[in-house]
Amino acid sequence: MKKKLTKYINQLSIILKPARSYKPVWKKYTNRTLRHYACIIAIAVSLMLGCTKQVSISQALYIKGDLVLGYQPKSNLVLKQSTPGKPKYPVIDVHTHFSSDLSPIFLLEKMDELGIRAIINLSGGYGAKLDRMLEKFSGYYPDRLIIFCNLDFSKIDDSDFSEQMVTFLSAAHAKGAKGLKIFKNLGLTLKDKTGQIVAIDDARLDPVWARAGKLGMPVLIHTADPVAFFKPTDRSNERLMQLKRHPDWSFYGAEFPKRETIIAQRNRVIARHPDTIFIGAHVGNSAEDLMAIGKLLDSYPNFYVDVAARVAELGRQPYTAREFLVKYQDRILFGTDRYPGKTIQPRYKIYYRFLQTQDEYFDYYDHPFPPTGEWKIYGVFLPDEVLEKIYFKNAERLLGLR
Ligand SMILES: [Zn+2]
């Protein structure tokens, strides 16, 4: 109980750190013991008010001497509320994850409800898991339930790793796997027997990228993560709340490579394998800097990006995002990082609203807390011919689905 209370007090101390403008007030409370006393009082008050739950999901502020707990301002704007239940064109979601326990009938039902023509499960795996996936989903409805395979990196220290993976890829392709997904551990946390992190442009992987190109299998690659995950988890971090909920998503510190280092490794691979299609997951994980990702798209015609889990980033910079989506309309793919029917964070309708409408200042999530940062988004009302490409035409072309 004591341990739990101390943890709660410590967390509250962090949440209660006021914004810069209230610094002079907070300075009175710089003494740690005093701060803890203040927190104990805050807990008592919040328990009395029955709002402890809100404290953890919203902001607490000091305004002059007054502590405002559970601050959740509601906008007074009266705005148009278009909520398209279906997309203007049937969607291909190139970025989903689901286990083989899911029923294909359930998926297809939800897909029809949401106007989704096809989905790609990026968690196809390898070995027996992949076989089951292919049999259960692609075997059932190959044009609508598409599976990408993954590499078995536990074999990275085998002297014939490259040959094993190339053979695996060809076999997976023959069985029906349409592409290869690389998870973010490559370049970030995956180590080999030397104790070094395996770089994305490690020579052992070159034959794999080359084979994927030969087989016409796109490589959807998740590299690095949002900028905030590589910065200190402090009051200036724009995803502080998210990192407090998922401390293991912070890659700040000497034990992790720099974000720029990993992204540079990926870019060298894309440059080295012009005949292989690479799809950078989550706007190539540079949604915070669309100019940078635009330059990459300019340099490498074999590079594409998906928008999965980055509507929050794109929607908070609607002018720049719209320009970007229009300019690179042939290279952008629709994705959500969820699956149709997933109850937590139902994202599809929010994506449709973002891409299609001119709605302003709306939530990019559908639950009590903002999953990433504390901001609202704006729709980018893409023209029909751009929507068509992003919703399905680009994916159709890359996957040979016509
Ligand atoms: Zn994903």
XYZ file of C-alpha atoms and ligand atoms in Angstrom, residues 95-97 122-123 181 183 220 222 281-282 306 308 336-338, ligand 1:
17
model
C -1.316 -1.524 -41.995
C -3.281 -3.779 -39.654
C -2.288 -6.265 -36.973
C 1.547 -7.170 -41.067
C 1.892 -9.681 -38.228
C 7.040 -6.412 -42.668
C 9.323 -4.253 -37.053
C 6.792 -2.324 -45.132
C 8.833 0.560 -39.287
C 5.327 2.901 -41.793
C 3.729 5.885 -40.037
C 1.550 4.859 -45.049
C -1.084 4.621 -40.053
C -4.538 2.461 -39.432
C -2.333 0.170 -37.292
C -5.567 -1.474 -36.043
Zn 2.045 -1.315 -36.845
